[in-house]
PDB file of C-alpha atoms and ligand atoms in Angstrom:
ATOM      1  CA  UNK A 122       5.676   8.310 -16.337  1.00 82.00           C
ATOM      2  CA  UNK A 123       7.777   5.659 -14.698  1.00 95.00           C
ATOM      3  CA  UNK A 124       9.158   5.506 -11.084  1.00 98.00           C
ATOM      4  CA  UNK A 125      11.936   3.962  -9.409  1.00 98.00           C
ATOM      5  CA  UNK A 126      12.766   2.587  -6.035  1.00 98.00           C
ATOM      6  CA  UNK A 127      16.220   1.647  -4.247  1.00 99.00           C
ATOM      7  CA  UNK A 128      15.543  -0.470  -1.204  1.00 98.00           C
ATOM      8  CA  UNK A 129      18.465  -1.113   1.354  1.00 99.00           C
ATOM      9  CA  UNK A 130      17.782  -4.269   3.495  1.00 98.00           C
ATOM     10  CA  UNK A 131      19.505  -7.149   4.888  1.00 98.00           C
ATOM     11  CA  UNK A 132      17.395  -9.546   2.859  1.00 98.00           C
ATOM     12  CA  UNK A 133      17.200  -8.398  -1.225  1.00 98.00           C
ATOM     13  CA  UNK A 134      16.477 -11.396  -1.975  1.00 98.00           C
ATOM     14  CA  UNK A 135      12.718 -11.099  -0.654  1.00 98.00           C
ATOM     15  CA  UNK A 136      12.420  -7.523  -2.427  1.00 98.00           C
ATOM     16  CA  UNK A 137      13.593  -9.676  -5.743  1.00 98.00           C
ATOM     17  CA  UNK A 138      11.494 -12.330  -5.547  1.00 98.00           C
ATOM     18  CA  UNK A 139       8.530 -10.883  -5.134  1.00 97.00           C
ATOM     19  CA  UNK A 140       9.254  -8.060  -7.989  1.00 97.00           C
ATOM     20  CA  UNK A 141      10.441 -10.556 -10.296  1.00 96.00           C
ATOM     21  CA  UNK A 142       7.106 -11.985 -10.251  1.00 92.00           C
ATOM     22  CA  UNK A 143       3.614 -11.482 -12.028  1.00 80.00           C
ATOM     23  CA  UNK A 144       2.436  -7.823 -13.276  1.00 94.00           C
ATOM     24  CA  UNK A 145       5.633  -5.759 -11.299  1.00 95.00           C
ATOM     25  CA  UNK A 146       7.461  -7.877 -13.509  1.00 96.00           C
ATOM     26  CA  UNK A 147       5.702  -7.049 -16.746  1.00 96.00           C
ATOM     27  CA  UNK A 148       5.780  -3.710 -15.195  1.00 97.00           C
ATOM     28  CA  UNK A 149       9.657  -3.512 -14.634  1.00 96.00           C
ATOM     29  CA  UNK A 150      10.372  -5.074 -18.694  1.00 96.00           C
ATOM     30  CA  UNK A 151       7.863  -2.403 -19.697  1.00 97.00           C
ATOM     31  CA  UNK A 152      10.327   0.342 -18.387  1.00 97.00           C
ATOM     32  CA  UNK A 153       7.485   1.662 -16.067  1.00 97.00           C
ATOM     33  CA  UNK A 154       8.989   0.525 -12.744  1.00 98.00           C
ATOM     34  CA  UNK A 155      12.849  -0.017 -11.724  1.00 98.00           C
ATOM     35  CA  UNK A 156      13.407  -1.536  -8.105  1.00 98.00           C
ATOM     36  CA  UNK A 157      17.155  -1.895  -6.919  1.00 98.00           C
ATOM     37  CA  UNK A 158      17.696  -4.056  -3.816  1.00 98.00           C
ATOM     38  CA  UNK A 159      21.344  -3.451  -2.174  1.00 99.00           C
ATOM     39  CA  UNK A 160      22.228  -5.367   0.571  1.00 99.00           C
ATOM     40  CA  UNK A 161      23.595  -3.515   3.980  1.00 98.00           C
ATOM     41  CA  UNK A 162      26.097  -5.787   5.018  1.00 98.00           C
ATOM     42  CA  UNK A 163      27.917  -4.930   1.521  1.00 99.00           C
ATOM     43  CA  UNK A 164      28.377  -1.749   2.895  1.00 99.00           C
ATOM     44  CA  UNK A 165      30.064  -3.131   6.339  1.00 98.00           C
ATOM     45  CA  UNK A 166      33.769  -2.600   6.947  1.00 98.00           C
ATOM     46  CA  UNK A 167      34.411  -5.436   9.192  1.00 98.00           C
ATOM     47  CA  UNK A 168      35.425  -9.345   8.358  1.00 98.00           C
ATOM     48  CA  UNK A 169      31.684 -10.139  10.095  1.00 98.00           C
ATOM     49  CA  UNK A 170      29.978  -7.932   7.786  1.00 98.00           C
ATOM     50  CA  UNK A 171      28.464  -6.344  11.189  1.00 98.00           C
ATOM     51  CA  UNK A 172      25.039  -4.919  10.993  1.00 98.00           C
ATOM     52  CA  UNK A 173      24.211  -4.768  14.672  1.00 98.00           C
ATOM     53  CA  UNK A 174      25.356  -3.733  18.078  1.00 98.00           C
ATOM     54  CA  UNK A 175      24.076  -4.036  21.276  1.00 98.00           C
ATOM     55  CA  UNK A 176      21.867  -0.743  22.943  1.00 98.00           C
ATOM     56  CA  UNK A 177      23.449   1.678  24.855  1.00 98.00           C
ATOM     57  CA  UNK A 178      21.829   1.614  28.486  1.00 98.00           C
ATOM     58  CA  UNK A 179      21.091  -2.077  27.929  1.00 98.00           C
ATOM     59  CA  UNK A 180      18.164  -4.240  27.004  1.00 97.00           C
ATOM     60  CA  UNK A 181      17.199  -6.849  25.196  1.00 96.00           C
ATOM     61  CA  UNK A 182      17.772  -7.010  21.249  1.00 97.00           C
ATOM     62  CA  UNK A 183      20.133  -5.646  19.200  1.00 98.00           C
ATOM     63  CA  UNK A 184      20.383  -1.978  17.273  1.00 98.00           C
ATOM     64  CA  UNK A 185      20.816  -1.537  13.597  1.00 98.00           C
ATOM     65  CA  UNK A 186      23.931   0.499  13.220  1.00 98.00           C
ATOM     66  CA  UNK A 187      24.629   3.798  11.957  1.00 98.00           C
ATOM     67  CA  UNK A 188      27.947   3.459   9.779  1.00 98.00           C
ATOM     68  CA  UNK A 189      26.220   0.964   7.592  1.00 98.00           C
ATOM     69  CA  UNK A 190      23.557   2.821   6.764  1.00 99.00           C
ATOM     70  CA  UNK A 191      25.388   6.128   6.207  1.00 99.00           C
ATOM     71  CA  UNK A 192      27.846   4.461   4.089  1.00 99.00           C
ATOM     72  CA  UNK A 193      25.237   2.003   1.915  1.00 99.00           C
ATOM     73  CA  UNK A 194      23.147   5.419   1.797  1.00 99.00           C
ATOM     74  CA  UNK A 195      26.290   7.597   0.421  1.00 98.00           C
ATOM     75  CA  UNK A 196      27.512   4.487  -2.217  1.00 99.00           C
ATOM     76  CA  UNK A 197      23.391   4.780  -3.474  1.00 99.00           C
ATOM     77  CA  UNK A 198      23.163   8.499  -3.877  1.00 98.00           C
ATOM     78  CA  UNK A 199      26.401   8.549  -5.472  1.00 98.00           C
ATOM     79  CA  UNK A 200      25.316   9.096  -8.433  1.00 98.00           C
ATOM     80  CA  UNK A 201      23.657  12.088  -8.098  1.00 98.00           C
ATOM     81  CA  UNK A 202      20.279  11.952  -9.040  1.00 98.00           C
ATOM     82  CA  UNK A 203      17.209  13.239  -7.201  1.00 98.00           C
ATOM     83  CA  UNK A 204      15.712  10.982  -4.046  1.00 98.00           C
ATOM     84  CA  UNK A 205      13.085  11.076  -1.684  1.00 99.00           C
ATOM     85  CA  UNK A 206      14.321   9.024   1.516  1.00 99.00           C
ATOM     86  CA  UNK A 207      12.223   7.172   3.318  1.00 99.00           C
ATOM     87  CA  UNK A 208      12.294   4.653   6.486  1.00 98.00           C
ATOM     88  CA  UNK A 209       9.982   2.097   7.379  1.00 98.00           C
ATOM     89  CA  UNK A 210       8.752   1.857  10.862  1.00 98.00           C
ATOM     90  CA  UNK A 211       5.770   0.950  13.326  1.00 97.00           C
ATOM     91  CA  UNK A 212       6.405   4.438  14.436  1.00 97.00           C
ATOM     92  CA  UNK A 213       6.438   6.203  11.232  1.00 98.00           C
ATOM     93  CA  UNK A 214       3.150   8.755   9.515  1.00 98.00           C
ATOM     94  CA  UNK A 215       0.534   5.717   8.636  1.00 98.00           C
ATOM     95  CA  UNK A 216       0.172   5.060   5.098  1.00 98.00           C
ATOM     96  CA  UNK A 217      -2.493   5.425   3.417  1.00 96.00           C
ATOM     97  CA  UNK A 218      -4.246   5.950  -0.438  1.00 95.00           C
ATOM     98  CA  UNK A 219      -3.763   9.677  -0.831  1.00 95.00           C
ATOM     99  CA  UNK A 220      -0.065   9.110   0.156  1.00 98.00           C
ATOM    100  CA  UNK A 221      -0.019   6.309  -2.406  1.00 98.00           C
ATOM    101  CA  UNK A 222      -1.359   8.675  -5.125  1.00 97.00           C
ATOM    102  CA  UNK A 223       0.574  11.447  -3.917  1.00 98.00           C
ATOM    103  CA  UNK A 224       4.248   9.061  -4.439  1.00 98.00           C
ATOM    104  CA  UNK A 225       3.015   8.292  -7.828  1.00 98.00           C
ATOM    105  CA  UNK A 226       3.610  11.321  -8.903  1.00 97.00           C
ATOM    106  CA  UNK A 227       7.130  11.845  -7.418  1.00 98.00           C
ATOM    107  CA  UNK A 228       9.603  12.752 -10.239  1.00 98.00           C
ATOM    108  CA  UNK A 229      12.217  11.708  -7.954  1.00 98.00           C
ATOM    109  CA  UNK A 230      13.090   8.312  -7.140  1.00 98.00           C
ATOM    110  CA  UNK A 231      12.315   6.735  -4.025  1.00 99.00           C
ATOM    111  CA  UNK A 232      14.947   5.243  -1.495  1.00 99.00           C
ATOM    112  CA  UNK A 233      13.043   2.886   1.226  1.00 99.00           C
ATOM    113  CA  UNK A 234      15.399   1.581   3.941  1.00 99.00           C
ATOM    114  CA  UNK A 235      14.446  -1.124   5.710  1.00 98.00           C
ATOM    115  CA  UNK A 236      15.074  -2.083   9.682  1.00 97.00           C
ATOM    116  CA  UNK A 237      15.611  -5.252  11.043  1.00 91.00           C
ATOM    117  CA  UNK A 238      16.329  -6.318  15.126  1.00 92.00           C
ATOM    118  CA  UNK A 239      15.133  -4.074  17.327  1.00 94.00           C
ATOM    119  CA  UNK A 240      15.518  -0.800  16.281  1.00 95.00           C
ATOM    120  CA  UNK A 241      17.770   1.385  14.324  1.00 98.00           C
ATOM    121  CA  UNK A 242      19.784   3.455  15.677  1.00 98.00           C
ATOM    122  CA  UNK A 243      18.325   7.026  16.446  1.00 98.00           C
ATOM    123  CA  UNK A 244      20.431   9.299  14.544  1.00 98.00           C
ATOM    124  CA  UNK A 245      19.524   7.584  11.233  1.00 98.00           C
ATOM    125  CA  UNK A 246      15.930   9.041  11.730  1.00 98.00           C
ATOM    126  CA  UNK A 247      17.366  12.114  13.091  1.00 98.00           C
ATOM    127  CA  UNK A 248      19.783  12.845  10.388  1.00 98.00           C
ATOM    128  CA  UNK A 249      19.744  10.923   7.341  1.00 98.00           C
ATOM    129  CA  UNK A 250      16.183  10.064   5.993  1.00 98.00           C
ATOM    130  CA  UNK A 251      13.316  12.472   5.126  1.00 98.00           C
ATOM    131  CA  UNK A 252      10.975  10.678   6.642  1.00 98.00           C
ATOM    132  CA  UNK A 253       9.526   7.737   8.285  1.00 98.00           C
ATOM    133  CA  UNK A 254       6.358   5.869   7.442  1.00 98.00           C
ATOM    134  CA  UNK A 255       4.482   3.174   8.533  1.00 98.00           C
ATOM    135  CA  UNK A 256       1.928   0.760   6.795  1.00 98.00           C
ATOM    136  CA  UNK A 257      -0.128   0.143   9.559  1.00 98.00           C
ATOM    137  CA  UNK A 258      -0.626  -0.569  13.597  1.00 98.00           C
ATOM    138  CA  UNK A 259       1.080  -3.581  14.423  1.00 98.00           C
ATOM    139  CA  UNK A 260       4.855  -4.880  14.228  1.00 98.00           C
ATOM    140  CA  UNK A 261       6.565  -7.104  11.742  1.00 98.00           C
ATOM    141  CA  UNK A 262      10.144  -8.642  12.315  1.00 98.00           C
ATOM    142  CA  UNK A 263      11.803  -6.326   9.331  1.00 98.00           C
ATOM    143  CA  UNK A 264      10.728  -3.377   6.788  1.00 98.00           C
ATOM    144  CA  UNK A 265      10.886  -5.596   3.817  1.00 98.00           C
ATOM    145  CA  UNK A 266       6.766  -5.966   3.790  1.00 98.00           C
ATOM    146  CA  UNK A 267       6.579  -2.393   4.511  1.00 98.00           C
ATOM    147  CA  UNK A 268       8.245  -2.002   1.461  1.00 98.00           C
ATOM    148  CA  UNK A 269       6.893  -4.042  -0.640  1.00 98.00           C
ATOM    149  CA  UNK A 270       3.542  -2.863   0.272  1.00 98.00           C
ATOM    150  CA  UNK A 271       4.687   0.831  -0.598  1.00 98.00           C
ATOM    151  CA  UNK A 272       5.993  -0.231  -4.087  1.00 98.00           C
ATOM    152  CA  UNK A 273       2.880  -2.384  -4.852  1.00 98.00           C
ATOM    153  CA  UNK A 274       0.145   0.445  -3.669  1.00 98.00           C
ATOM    154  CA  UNK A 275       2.264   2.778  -5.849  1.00 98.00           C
ATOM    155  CA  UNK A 276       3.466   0.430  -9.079  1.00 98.00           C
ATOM    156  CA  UNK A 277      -0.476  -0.238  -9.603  1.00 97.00           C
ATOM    157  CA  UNK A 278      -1.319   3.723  -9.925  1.00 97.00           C
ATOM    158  CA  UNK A 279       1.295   3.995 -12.777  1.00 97.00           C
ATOM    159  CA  UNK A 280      -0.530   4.297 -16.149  1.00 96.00           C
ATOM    160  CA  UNK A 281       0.155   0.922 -17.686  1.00 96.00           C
ATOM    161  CA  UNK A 282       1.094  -1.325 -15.222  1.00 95.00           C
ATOM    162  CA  UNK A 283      -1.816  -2.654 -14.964  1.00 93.00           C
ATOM    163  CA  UNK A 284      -2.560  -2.705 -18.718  1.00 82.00           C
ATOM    164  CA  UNK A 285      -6.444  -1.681 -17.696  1.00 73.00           C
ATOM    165  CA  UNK A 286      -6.745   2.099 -18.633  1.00 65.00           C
ATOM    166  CA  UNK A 287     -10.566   2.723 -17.121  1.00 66.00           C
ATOM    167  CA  UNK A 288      -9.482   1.162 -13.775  1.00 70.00           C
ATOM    168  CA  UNK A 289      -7.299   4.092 -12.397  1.00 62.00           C
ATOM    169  CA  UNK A 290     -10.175   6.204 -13.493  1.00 58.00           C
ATOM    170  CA  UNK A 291     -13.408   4.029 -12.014  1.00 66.00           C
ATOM    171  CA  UNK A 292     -11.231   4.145  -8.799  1.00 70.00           C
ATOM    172  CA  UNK A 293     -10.906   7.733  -8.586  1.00 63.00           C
ATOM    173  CA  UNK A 294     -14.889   7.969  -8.627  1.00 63.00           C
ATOM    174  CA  UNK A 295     -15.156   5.417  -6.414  1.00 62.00           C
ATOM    175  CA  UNK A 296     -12.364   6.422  -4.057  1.00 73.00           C
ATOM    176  CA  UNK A 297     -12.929   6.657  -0.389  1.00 90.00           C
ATOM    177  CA  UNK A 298     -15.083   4.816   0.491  1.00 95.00           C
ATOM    178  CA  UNK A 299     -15.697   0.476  -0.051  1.00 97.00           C
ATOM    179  CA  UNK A 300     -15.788  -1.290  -3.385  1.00 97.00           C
ATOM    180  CA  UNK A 301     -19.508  -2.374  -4.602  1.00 98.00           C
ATOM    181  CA  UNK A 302     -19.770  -6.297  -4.052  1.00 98.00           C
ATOM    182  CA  UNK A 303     -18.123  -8.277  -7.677  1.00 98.00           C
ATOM    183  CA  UNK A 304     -19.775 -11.460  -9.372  1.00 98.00           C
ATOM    184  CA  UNK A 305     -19.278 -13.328 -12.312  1.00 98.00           C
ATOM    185  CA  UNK A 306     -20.495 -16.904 -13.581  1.00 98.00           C
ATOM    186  CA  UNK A 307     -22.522 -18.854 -13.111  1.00 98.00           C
ATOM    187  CA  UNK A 308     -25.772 -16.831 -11.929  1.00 98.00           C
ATOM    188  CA  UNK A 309     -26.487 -19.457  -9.872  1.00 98.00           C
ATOM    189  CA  UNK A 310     -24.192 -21.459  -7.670  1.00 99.00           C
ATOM    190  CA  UNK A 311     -25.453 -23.504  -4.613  1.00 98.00           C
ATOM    191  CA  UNK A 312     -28.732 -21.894  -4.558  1.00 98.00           C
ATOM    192  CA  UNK A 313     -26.809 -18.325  -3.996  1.00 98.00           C
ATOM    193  CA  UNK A 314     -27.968 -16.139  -6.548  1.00 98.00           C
ATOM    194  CA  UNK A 315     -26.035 -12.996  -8.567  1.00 98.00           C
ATOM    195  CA  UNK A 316     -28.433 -10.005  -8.377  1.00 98.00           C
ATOM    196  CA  UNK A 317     -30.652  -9.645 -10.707  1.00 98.00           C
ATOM    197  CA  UNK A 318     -29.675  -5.769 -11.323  1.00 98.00           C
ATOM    198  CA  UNK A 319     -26.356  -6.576 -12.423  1.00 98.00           C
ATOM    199  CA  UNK A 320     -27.822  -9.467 -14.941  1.00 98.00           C
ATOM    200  CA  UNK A 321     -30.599  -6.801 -16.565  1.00 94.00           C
ATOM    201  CA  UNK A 322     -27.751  -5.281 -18.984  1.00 96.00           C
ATOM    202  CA  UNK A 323     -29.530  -1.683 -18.047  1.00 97.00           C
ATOM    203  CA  UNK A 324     -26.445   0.093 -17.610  1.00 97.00           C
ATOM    204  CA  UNK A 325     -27.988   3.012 -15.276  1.00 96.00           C
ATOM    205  CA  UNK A 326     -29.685  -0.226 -13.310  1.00 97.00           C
ATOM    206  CA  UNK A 327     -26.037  -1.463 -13.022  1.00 98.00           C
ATOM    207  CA  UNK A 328     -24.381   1.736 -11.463  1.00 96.00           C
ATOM    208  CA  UNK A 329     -27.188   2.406  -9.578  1.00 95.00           C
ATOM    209  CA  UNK A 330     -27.054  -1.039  -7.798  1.00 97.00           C
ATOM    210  CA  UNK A 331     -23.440  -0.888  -7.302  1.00 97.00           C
ATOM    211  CA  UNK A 332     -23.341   2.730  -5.564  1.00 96.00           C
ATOM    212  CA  UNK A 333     -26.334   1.686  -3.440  1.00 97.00           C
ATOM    213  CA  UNK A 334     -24.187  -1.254  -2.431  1.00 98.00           C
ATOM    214  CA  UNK A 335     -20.986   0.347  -2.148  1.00 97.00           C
ATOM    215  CA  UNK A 336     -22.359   2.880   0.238  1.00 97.00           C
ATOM    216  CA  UNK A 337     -24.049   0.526   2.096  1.00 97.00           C
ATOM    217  CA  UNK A 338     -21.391  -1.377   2.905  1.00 97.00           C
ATOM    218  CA  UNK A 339     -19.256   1.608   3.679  1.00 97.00           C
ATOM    219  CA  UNK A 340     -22.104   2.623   6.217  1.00 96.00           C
ATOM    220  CA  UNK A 341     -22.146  -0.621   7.658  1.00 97.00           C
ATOM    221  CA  UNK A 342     -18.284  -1.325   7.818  1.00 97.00           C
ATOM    222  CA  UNK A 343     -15.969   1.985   7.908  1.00 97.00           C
ATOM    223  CA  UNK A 344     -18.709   4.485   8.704  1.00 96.00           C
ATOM    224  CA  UNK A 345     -15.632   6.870   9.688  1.00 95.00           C
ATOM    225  CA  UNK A 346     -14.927   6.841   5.747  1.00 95.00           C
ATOM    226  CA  UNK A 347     -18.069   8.236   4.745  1.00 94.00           C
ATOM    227  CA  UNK A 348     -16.710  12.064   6.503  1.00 91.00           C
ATOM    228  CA  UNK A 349     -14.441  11.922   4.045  1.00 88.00           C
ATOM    229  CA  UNK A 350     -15.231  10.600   1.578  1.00 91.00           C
ATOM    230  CA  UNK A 351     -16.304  13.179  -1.637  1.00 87.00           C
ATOM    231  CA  UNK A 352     -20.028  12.395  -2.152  1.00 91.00           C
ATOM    232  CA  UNK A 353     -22.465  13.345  -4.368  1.00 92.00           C
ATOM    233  CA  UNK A 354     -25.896  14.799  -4.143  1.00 94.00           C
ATOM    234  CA  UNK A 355     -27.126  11.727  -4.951  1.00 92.00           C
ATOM    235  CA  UNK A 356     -24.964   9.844  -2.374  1.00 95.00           C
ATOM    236  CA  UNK A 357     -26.091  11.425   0.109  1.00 94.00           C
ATOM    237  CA  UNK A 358     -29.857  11.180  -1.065  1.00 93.00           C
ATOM    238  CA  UNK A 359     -28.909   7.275  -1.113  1.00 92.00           C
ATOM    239  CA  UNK A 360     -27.280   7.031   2.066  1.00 93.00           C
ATOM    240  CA  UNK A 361     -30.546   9.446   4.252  1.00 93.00           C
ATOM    241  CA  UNK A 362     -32.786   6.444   2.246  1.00 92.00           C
ATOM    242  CA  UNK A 363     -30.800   3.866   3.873  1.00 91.00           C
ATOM    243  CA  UNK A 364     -30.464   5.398   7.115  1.00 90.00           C
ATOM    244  CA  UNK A 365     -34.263   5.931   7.577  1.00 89.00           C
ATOM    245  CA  UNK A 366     -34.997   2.098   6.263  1.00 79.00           C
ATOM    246  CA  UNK A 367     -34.347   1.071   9.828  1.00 59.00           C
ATOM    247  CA  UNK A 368     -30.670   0.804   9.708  1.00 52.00           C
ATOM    248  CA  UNK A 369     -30.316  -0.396   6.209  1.00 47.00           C
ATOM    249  CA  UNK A 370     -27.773  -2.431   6.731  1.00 54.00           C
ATOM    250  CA  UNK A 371     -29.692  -5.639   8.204  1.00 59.00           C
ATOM    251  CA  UNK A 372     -27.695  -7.480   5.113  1.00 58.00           C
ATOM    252  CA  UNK A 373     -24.649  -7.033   6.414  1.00 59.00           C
ATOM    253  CA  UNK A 374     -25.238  -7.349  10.306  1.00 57.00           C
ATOM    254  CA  UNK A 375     -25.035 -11.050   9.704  1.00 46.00           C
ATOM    255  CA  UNK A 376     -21.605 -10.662   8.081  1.00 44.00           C
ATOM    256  CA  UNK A 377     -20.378  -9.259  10.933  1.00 40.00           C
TER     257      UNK A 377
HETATM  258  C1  4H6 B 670      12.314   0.261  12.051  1.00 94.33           C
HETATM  259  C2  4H6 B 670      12.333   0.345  13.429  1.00 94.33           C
HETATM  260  C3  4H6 B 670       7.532  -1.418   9.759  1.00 94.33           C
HETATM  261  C4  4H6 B 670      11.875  -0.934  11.443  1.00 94.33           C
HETATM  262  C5  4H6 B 670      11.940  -0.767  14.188  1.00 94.33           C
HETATM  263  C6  4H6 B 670       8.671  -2.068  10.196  1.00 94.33           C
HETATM  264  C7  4H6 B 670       6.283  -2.521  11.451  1.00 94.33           C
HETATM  265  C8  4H6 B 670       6.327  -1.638  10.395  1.00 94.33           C
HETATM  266  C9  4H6 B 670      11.479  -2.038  12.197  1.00 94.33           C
HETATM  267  C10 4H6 B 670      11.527  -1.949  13.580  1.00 94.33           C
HETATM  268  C11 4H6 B 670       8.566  -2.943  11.273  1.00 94.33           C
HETATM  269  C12 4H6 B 670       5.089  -0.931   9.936  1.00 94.33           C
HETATM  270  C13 4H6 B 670      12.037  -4.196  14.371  1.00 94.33           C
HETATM  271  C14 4H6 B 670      10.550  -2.777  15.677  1.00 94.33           C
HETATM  272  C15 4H6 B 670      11.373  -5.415  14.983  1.00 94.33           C
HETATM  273  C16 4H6 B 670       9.968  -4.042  16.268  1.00 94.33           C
HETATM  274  C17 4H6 B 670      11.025  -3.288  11.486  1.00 94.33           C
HETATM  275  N1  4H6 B 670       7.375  -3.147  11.875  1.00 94.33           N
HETATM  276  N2  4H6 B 670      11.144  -3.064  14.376  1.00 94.33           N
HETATM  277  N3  4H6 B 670       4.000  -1.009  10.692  1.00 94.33           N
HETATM  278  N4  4H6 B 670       9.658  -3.620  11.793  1.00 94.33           N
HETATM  279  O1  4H6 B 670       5.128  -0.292   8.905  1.00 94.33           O
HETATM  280  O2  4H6 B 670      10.911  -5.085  16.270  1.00 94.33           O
END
């Protein structure tokens, strides 16, 4: 089960350095991830190697323009195999988890274009990608983030990227709402303390404790997560406890 991206940006360089580091890079020897950067302007016409225009009706900025990107998209799907074309934009369907689980499974592989300037120009939306997505509500000076946030969220739900088989699984129990609080040693550092549930070795103690905390903390922080969210019987037996101890999150209020 491996995937494979093809990114089109002005700067593959910052798609390659960051995928030629660390686990995407064990990932990417393994055979379980292939990422192809191809730069735009390689796909200009010109002697500039021309990119950008200026807007029709005026303005400030500059447009990303459309001949480019048709022709850099044509030279990448030239050879025929099955994509799923995607744009990244502050105005695109916000990413999230269950779209990250949902491209891990894509049999096809996954062509992320990336916008720089102000814009790109309108018809590329309108007529050659599938979709647009964005990772979040605020702006950023070029996709190439976007993207590498897409390929990360995704690379890690591969089996065997991240070499640790229980952790796809423990997320998928845990998914929706926060993660329970981590430790490790010493027990004691600075007077702050590791709970004692998590240093009893009671394994039912242990997963006990780190629900309780993990809902807590969910109640406190992202209480919209908890509609959601798939709980138990039990969760929700844990979470009317917490709720009627006061607020049950007097712990965390000082966090905040
Ligand atoms: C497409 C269209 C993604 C791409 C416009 C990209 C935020 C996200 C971009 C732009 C991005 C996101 C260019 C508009 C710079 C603003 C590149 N910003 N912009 N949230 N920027 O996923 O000016």
């Amino acid at each position: 089960m491996a995937i494979g991206f093809d990114i089109i940006t002005i700067f593959p360089e910052i798609i390659e350095a960051y995928i030629g580091e660390s686990i995407l890079k064990r990932a990417a020897q393994k055979g379980l991830l292939d990422v192809k950067a191809y730069n735009l302007r390689d796909f200009t016409t010109d002697k500039h190697r021309t990119v950008d225009d200026y807007p029709y009706g005026g303005g400030s900025g500059m447009v990303m323009k459309v001949g480019p990107i048709y022709n850099a998209l044509k030279a990448v799907k030239a050879d025929g195999a099955e994509r799923l074309t995607l744009m990244l934009g502050p105005q695109g369907k916000t990413y999230d988890q269950g779209m990250a689980e949902a491209l891990s499974r894509e049999s096809r592989r996954i062509l992320l274009l990336c916008g720089r300037y102000e814009g790109i120009d309108e018809r590329v939306r309108e007529s050659l990608v599938d979709d647009e997505i964005s990772i979040g509500d605020y702006v950023l000076t070029g996709g190439e983030l976007a993207a590498l946030v897409i390929i990360d969220s995704i690379a890690r739900l591969i089996p065997g990227v991240l070499g640790d088989e229980d952790s796809a699984k423990e997320e998928s129990f845990t998914w929706g709402i926060l993660d329970y609080p981590h430790y490790t040693r010493p027990p004691e550092f600075m007077g702050m303390k590791v709970p004692q549930e998590l240093l009893s070795g009671h394994h039912k103690e242990i997963a006990d404790f780190r629900r309780k905390e993990a809902l807590k903390r969910t109640l406190a922080r992202r209480p919209d997560l908890l509609e959601k969210a798939g709980l138990s019987k039990r969760d929700s037996e844990i979470l009317n406890e917490l709720c009627s101890h006061k607020t049950g999150t007097e712990d965390l209020e000082e966090e905040k």
